[in-house]
């Protein structure tokens, strides 16, 4: 198979790479993470002006019409820069859920603004008790006569909503029927964070981003907030979570590339017994192991990208679960090995390697860690 990018894809990757190299230094990232917004507003505007926020959207919405490969190229470069902007949450996952489940009116209301970068979306799918299982939903949506026809009243909690503190629209999963863990009976709602009864508690995450927990207390929304058919959002969530997993795998590859580069450079510069420590054979072997893990992760990221926008099937689910498992294990190995070879400096806040290691740990825990996806892969394989 030919994995080379075509001319347009290469231009896209080069554009993002130049932007990240020129505008996203490690020092700027540290400054961004300390702000209330938690990322660079000007950098987000540059992504928008270059049309990068429109990459995965269809052309009729002003998008680029890009698929898994285009998203992979973009996310890898954002990963190399450790970019804090909520591209995954707003563009890939939020835009994807509205695009697949929403009606024409809802798409017109939200998607053009999300694709242009003028609006930011956040997604609340996980709950404190869910442990990566997106079907484990205790948040309830009960029908109630609203001011604009029949509406719903939402009650529940959503955990670790990245970008939820600054979102213009939050896509929430809530149960309209069935038991807590049932795949059926889950519905999606698009609501404004300023709606009465929505409470957000914002905090920094381990990898420098901003997350928030959302509490919904008697939140009243009209029927127009419902995305898609009532109680049938399980398949939509599963599919779009798969697209987000492929994007996360691509980002992780970019993070691992720089982590390996930093480690190799350190081995060349740090001296012990009068020679660079990179001369020691045991460290050379460990560096080779790190590069091998990176290449295996890169291959799985390419495979994930190839099925990201394909038809839903158990084979697609298996590929994405396998990719997330391999990426998670590779990221942990590279993080731990890099810290071991750096020594104490590899864990200091002022040194950039520590932040790459933290991001790899964060990626492993987004949308299911390596153990979760190993079990998912095994169950899918057994069921086939």
C-alpha positions as CSV (number, residue, x, y, z in Angstrom):
1,X,0.0,0.0,0.0
2,X,1.1,3.6,-0.7
3,X,1.0,5.6,2.4
4,X,2.5,8.8,0.9
5,X,0.4,11.9,1.1
6,X,-1.0,13.4,-2.1
7,X,-0.1,17.0,-3.0
8,X,-3.1,18.6,-1.2
9,X,-2.5,16.5,2.0
10,X,1.2,17.4,2.0
11,X,0.3,21.1,1.7
12,X,-2.1,20.8,4.6
13,X,0.5,19.1,6.8
14,X,3.2,21.6,5.8
15,X,0.9,24.5,6.6
16,X,0.1,23.2,10.1
17,X,3.8,22.4,10.7
18,X,4.9,25.9,9.8
19,X,2.2,27.5,11.9
20,X,3.0,25.4,15.0
21,X,6.8,25.9,14.6
22,X,6.4,29.6,14.2
23,X,3.7,30.4,16.7
24,X,3.7,27.7,19.4
25,X,6.9,27.7,21.4
26,X,7.1,25.8,24.7
27,X,7.2,29.1,26.6
28,X,4.0,30.4,24.9
29,X,2.3,27.1,25.8
30,X,3.2,27.5,29.4
31,X,1.8,31.1,29.3
32,X,-1.4,29.9,27.6
33,X,-2.0,27.2,30.2
34,X,-1.9,29.8,33.0
35,X,-4.7,31.9,31.5
36,X,-8.4,31.6,32.3
37,X,-9.0,30.5,28.7
38,X,-6.4,27.8,28.9
39,X,-5.2,28.1,25.3
40,X,-4.1,30.7,22.7
41,X,-7.0,32.8,21.4
42,X,-4.9,34.3,18.7
43,X,-3.6,30.8,17.7
44,X,-7.2,29.6,17.5
45,X,-8.0,32.6,15.2
46,X,-5.0,31.7,13.0
47,X,-6.3,28.1,12.7
48,X,-9.6,29.6,11.6
49,X,-8.2,32.1,9.2
50,X,-6.1,29.3,7.5
51,X,-9.3,27.2,7.1
52,X,-7.9,24.5,9.4
53,X,-10.9,24.4,11.7
54,X,-13.0,23.5,8.6
55,X,-10.9,20.5,7.5
56,X,-13.2,17.7,8.5
57,X,-16.5,19.4,7.5
58,X,-18.2,18.9,4.1
59,X,-17.8,21.6,1.4
60,X,-21.4,22.7,1.5
61,X,-20.8,23.9,5.0
62,X,-17.7,25.8,3.9
63,X,-15.4,22.9,4.9
64,X,-12.4,21.3,3.3
65,X,-14.1,17.9,2.9
66,X,-11.2,16.2,4.6
67,X,-11.3,12.6,5.9
68,X,-9.3,10.5,8.3
69,X,-5.9,11.1,6.5
70,X,-6.3,14.9,6.5
71,X,-7.3,14.9,10.2
72,X,-4.3,12.6,10.9
73,X,-1.9,15.0,9.2
74,X,-3.2,18.0,11.1
75,X,-3.5,16.3,14.5
76,X,0.1,14.9,14.3
77,X,1.5,18.4,13.9
78,X,-0.7,19.8,16.7
79,X,0.6,17.0,18.8
80,X,4.2,17.9,18.0
81,X,3.5,21.4,19.4
82,X,1.5,20.2,22.4
83,X,-1.2,22.5,21.3
84,X,-3.9,23.2,24.0
85,X,-6.6,24.4,21.7
86,X,-9.8,22.3,21.8
87,X,-9.6,21.1,18.2
88,X,-10.5,17.5,19.1
89,X,-13.4,18.4,21.3
90,X,-14.9,21.2,19.2
91,X,-14.2,20.3,15.6
92,X,-13.8,16.5,15.5
93,X,-16.2,15.3,18.3
94,X,-18.6,18.2,18.8
95,X,-18.9,19.0,15.1
96,X,-19.1,15.3,14.3
97,X,-22.0,14.6,16.7
98,X,-24.0,17.6,15.5
99,X,-23.2,16.7,11.8
100,X,-24.3,13.1,12.1
101,X,-27.3,13.5,14.5
102,X,-28.6,17.0,13.8
103,X,-31.3,18.0,11.4
104,X,-30.8,20.7,8.7
105,X,-31.9,23.5,11.0
106,X,-29.5,22.4,13.8
107,X,-26.6,22.0,11.4
108,X,-27.3,25.5,10.0
109,X,-27.4,26.9,13.5
110,X,-24.2,25.4,14.8
111,X,-21.9,23.8,12.2
112,X,-21.0,26.8,10.0
113,X,-19.9,28.6,13.1
114,X,-17.9,25.6,14.4
115,X,-16.3,25.1,11.1
116,X,-15.3,28.7,10.9
117,X,-13.9,28.7,14.4
118,X,-16.3,31.4,15.5
119,X,-18.1,29.0,17.8
120,X,-16.6,26.4,20.1
121,X,-18.3,23.2,21.0
122,X,-17.7,20.9,24.0
123,X,-18.9,17.4,24.6
124,X,-20.2,15.8,27.8
125,X,-20.4,12.1,27.3
126,X,-18.6,10.7,30.4
127,X,-19.8,10.7,33.9
128,X,-18.1,10.1,37.3
129,X,-19.2,6.5,37.4
130,X,-18.9,5.6,33.7
131,X,-15.2,4.4,33.6
132,X,-14.9,5.0,29.8
133,X,-18.2,3.3,29.0
134,X,-20.1,5.9,27.0
135,X,-23.3,3.8,27.4
136,X,-23.1,4.2,31.2
137,X,-25.3,7.3,31.5
138,X,-27.2,8.3,34.6
139,X,-28.1,11.8,33.5
140,X,-31.8,11.8,32.8
141,X,-33.9,13.8,30.3
142,X,-37.6,13.7,31.1
143,X,-40.2,15.1,28.8
144,X,-41.9,18.3,29.9
145,X,-44.0,20.9,28.3
146,X,-41.7,23.8,27.5
147,X,-42.2,27.4,26.3
148,X,-41.6,26.3,22.7
149,X,-43.6,23.2,22.3
150,X,-42.7,20.0,24.1
151,X,-39.3,20.1,25.8
152,X,-37.2,18.2,28.3
153,X,-35.8,18.6,31.8
154,X,-32.2,17.5,32.3
155,X,-30.7,16.3,35.6
156,X,-27.3,14.8,36.1
157,X,-23.5,15.2,36.0
158,X,-20.8,15.2,33.3
159,X,-17.1,14.7,34.1
160,X,-13.9,16.0,32.6
161,X,-15.5,18.1,29.8
162,X,-12.4,19.5,28.1
163,X,-13.1,23.0,26.8
164,X,-16.5,23.1,28.5
165,X,-15.5,26.3,30.4
166,X,-15.4,28.3,27.2
167,X,-17.8,26.5,24.9
168,X,-20.7,28.2,23.0
169,X,-22.6,25.0,22.8
170,X,-22.3,21.8,24.8
171,X,-23.4,18.4,23.4
172,X,-24.7,16.3,26.3
173,X,-25.8,12.7,26.4
174,X,-28.8,11.9,28.6
175,X,-31.0,8.9,29.1
176,X,-34.6,9.2,28.0
177,X,-35.3,5.5,28.6
178,X,-33.7,2.2,29.7
179,X,-31.4,1.3,32.5
180,X,-28.1,3.0,33.3
181,X,-25.8,0.8,31.1
182,X,-28.2,0.2,28.1
183,X,-27.0,1.2,24.7
184,X,-30.6,2.0,23.7
185,X,-32.4,4.9,25.3
186,X,-29.6,7.5,25.1
187,X,-30.3,10.8,23.5
188,X,-28.1,13.8,22.6
189,X,-28.9,17.4,23.4
190,X,-27.2,20.6,22.3
191,X,-27.5,23.3,24.9
192,X,-26.1,26.7,25.8
193,X,-23.9,26.7,28.8
194,X,-25.8,29.8,30.0
195,X,-29.0,27.9,30.3
196,X,-30.5,28.1,33.8
197,X,-29.5,25.2,36.0
198,X,-26.1,24.5,34.2
199,X,-23.2,24.7,36.6
200,X,-19.6,24.4,35.6
201,X,-16.6,23.7,37.8
202,X,-13.3,24.4,35.9
203,X,-9.9,23.0,36.8
204,X,-6.5,22.3,35.2
205,X,-5.8,18.8,33.9
206,X,-2.5,16.9,34.3
207,X,-1.5,17.7,30.7
208,X,-2.0,21.5,30.9
209,X,-5.5,21.8,29.5
210,X,-8.7,23.1,31.1
211,X,-11.4,20.6,32.0
212,X,-14.7,21.1,33.8
213,X,-17.4,19.1,35.6
214,X,-20.9,20.0,34.6
215,X,-23.9,19.7,36.9
216,X,-27.4,19.8,35.4
217,X,-30.1,20.7,37.8
218,X,-33.6,20.9,36.4
219,X,-32.3,22.3,33.1
220,X,-35.2,23.0,30.8
221,X,-34.6,22.8,27.0
222,X,-37.2,22.9,24.2
223,X,-37.6,20.0,21.7
224,X,-35.2,21.7,19.3
225,X,-32.3,20.9,21.5
226,X,-32.7,17.2,20.8
227,X,-30.2,16.0,18.3
228,X,-31.5,13.2,16.1
229,X,-34.1,10.6,17.2
230,X,-34.9,10.3,20.9
231,X,-33.2,7.3,22.5
232,X,-31.2,6.3,19.4
233,X,-27.9,8.2,20.0
234,X,-25.9,5.2,21.1
235,X,-24.7,4.4,17.6
236,X,-24.0,8.0,16.8
237,X,-21.8,8.4,19.9
238,X,-20.0,5.1,19.2
239,X,-19.2,6.2,15.6
240,X,-18.0,9.7,16.5
241,X,-16.0,8.5,19.4
242,X,-14.2,6.2,16.9
243,X,-13.3,9.3,14.8
244,X,-12.0,11.0,17.9
245,X,-10.0,8.0,18.8
246,X,-8.3,8.0,15.4
247,X,-7.5,11.7,15.9
248,X,-6.1,11.1,19.3
249,X,-3.9,8.3,17.9
250,X,-2.5,10.8,15.3
251,X,-1.9,13.4,18.0
252,X,-0.1,10.9,20.1
253,X,2.3,10.0,17.3
254,X,3.3,13.7,17.0
255,X,3.9,13.9,20.8
256,X,6.0,10.7,20.7
257,X,8.1,12.0,17.8
258,X,9.2,15.0,19.8
259,X,9.6,13.0,23.0
260,X,12.0,10.7,21.2
261,X,13.8,13.6,19.6
262,X,14.3,15.3,23.0
263,X,15.6,12.1,24.5
264,X,18.0,11.4,21.7
265,X,19.4,14.9,21.9
266,X,19.8,14.6,25.6
267,X,21.8,11.4,25.2
268,X,24.1,13.2,22.8
269,X,24.7,16.2,25.1
270,X,24.8,14.7,28.7
271,X,28.2,13.4,29.6
272,X,29.2,10.9,32.3
273,X,32.7,9.6,32.8
274,X,33.9,12.0,30.2
275,X,31.7,10.7,27.3
276,X,28.2,11.3,26.1
277,X,25.8,8.9,27.8
278,X,24.5,8.0,24.4
279,X,27.8,6.0,24.0
280,X,26.5,3.5,26.6
281,X,25.2,0.4,24.8
282,X,22.3,-0.2,27.3
283,X,20.9,3.3,26.6
284,X,21.4,2.8,22.9
285,X,19.3,-0.3,23.1
286,X,16.6,1.5,25.1
287,X,16.5,4.3,22.5
288,X,16.0,1.7,19.8
289,X,13.1,0.3,21.7
290,X,11.6,3.7,22.0
291,X,11.9,4.2,18.2
292,X,10.4,0.8,17.5
293,X,7.4,1.6,19.7
294,X,7.0,4.9,17.8
295,X,7.0,3.2,14.4
296,X,4.5,0.6,15.6
297,X,2.3,3.4,16.9
298,X,2.6,5.3,13.7
299,X,1.5,2.3,11.7
300,X,-1.6,1.8,13.9
301,X,-2.4,5.5,13.7
302,X,-2.4,5.2,9.9
303,X,-4.6,2.2,10.1
304,X,-7.0,4.0,12.4
305,X,-7.1,7.0,10.0
306,X,-8.0,4.7,7.1
307,X,-11.2,3.5,8.8
308,X,-12.1,6.7,10.8
309,X,-14.7,7.8,8.3
310,X,-15.6,4.4,7.0
311,X,-18.9,2.6,7.5
312,X,-19.6,1.4,11.0
313,X,-18.8,-2.3,11.5
314,X,-17.3,-4.6,14.1
315,X,-14.1,-4.6,12.0
316,X,-13.9,-0.8,12.3
317,X,-14.5,-1.0,16.1
318,X,-11.7,-3.6,16.4
319,X,-9.2,-1.6,14.4
320,X,-9.8,1.5,16.5
321,X,-9.7,-0.4,19.8
322,X,-6.5,-2.1,18.7
323,X,-5.0,1.2,17.7
324,X,-5.9,2.9,21.0
325,X,-4.4,0.0,22.9
326,X,-1.1,0.1,21.0
327,X,-0.9,3.9,21.2
328,X,-1.5,3.8,24.9
329,X,1.1,1.2,25.6
330,X,3.7,2.9,23.3
331,X,3.0,6.3,24.9
332,X,3.5,4.9,28.4
333,X,6.7,3.1,27.4
334,X,8.2,6.2,25.7
335,X,7.2,8.4,28.6
336,X,8.7,6.2,31.3
337,X,11.8,5.3,29.3
338,X,12.5,9.0,28.4
339,X,12.1,10.0,32.1
340,X,14.5,7.2,33.1
341,X,17.1,8.2,30.6
342,X,16.8,11.9,31.4
343,X,16.9,11.4,35.2
344,X,15.4,14.0,37.5
345,X,15.3,16.8,34.9
346,X,12.8,14.7,32.9
347,X,10.2,15.4,35.6
348,X,10.7,19.1,36.1
349,X,8.0,21.6,35.1
350,X,10.5,23.9,33.4
351,X,11.8,21.2,31.0
352,X,9.5,20.4,28.0
353,X,9.9,16.6,28.0
354,X,7.9,16.3,31.2
355,X,4.9,18.0,29.4
356,X,5.2,15.6,26.5
357,X,5.1,12.7,28.9
358,X,2.1,14.1,30.7
359,X,0.2,14.6,27.4
360,X,0.9,11.0,26.5
361,X,-0.6,9.9,29.8
362,X,-3.6,12.2,29.2
363,X,-4.2,10.8,25.7
364,X,-4.1,7.2,27.1
365,X,-7.0,8.1,29.4
366,X,-9.2,9.9,26.9
367,X,-12.0,7.8,25.5
368,X,-10.6,4.7,27.1
369,X,-7.2,3.6,28.3
370,X,-5.1,0.7,26.9
371,X,-6.6,-1.9,29.3
372,X,-10.2,-0.8,28.4
373,X,-9.5,-1.1,24.7
374,X,-7.8,-4.5,25.1
375,X,-10.9,-5.8,26.7
376,X,-13.0,-4.2,24.0
377,X,-10.9,-5.7,21.2
378,X,-11.1,-9.2,22.8
379,X,-14.9,-9.0,23.3
380,X,-15.4,-7.9,19.7
381,X,-13.1,-10.6,18.4
382,X,-14.9,-13.2,20.5
383,X,-18.3,-12.0,19.2
384,X,-17.2,-12.2,15.5
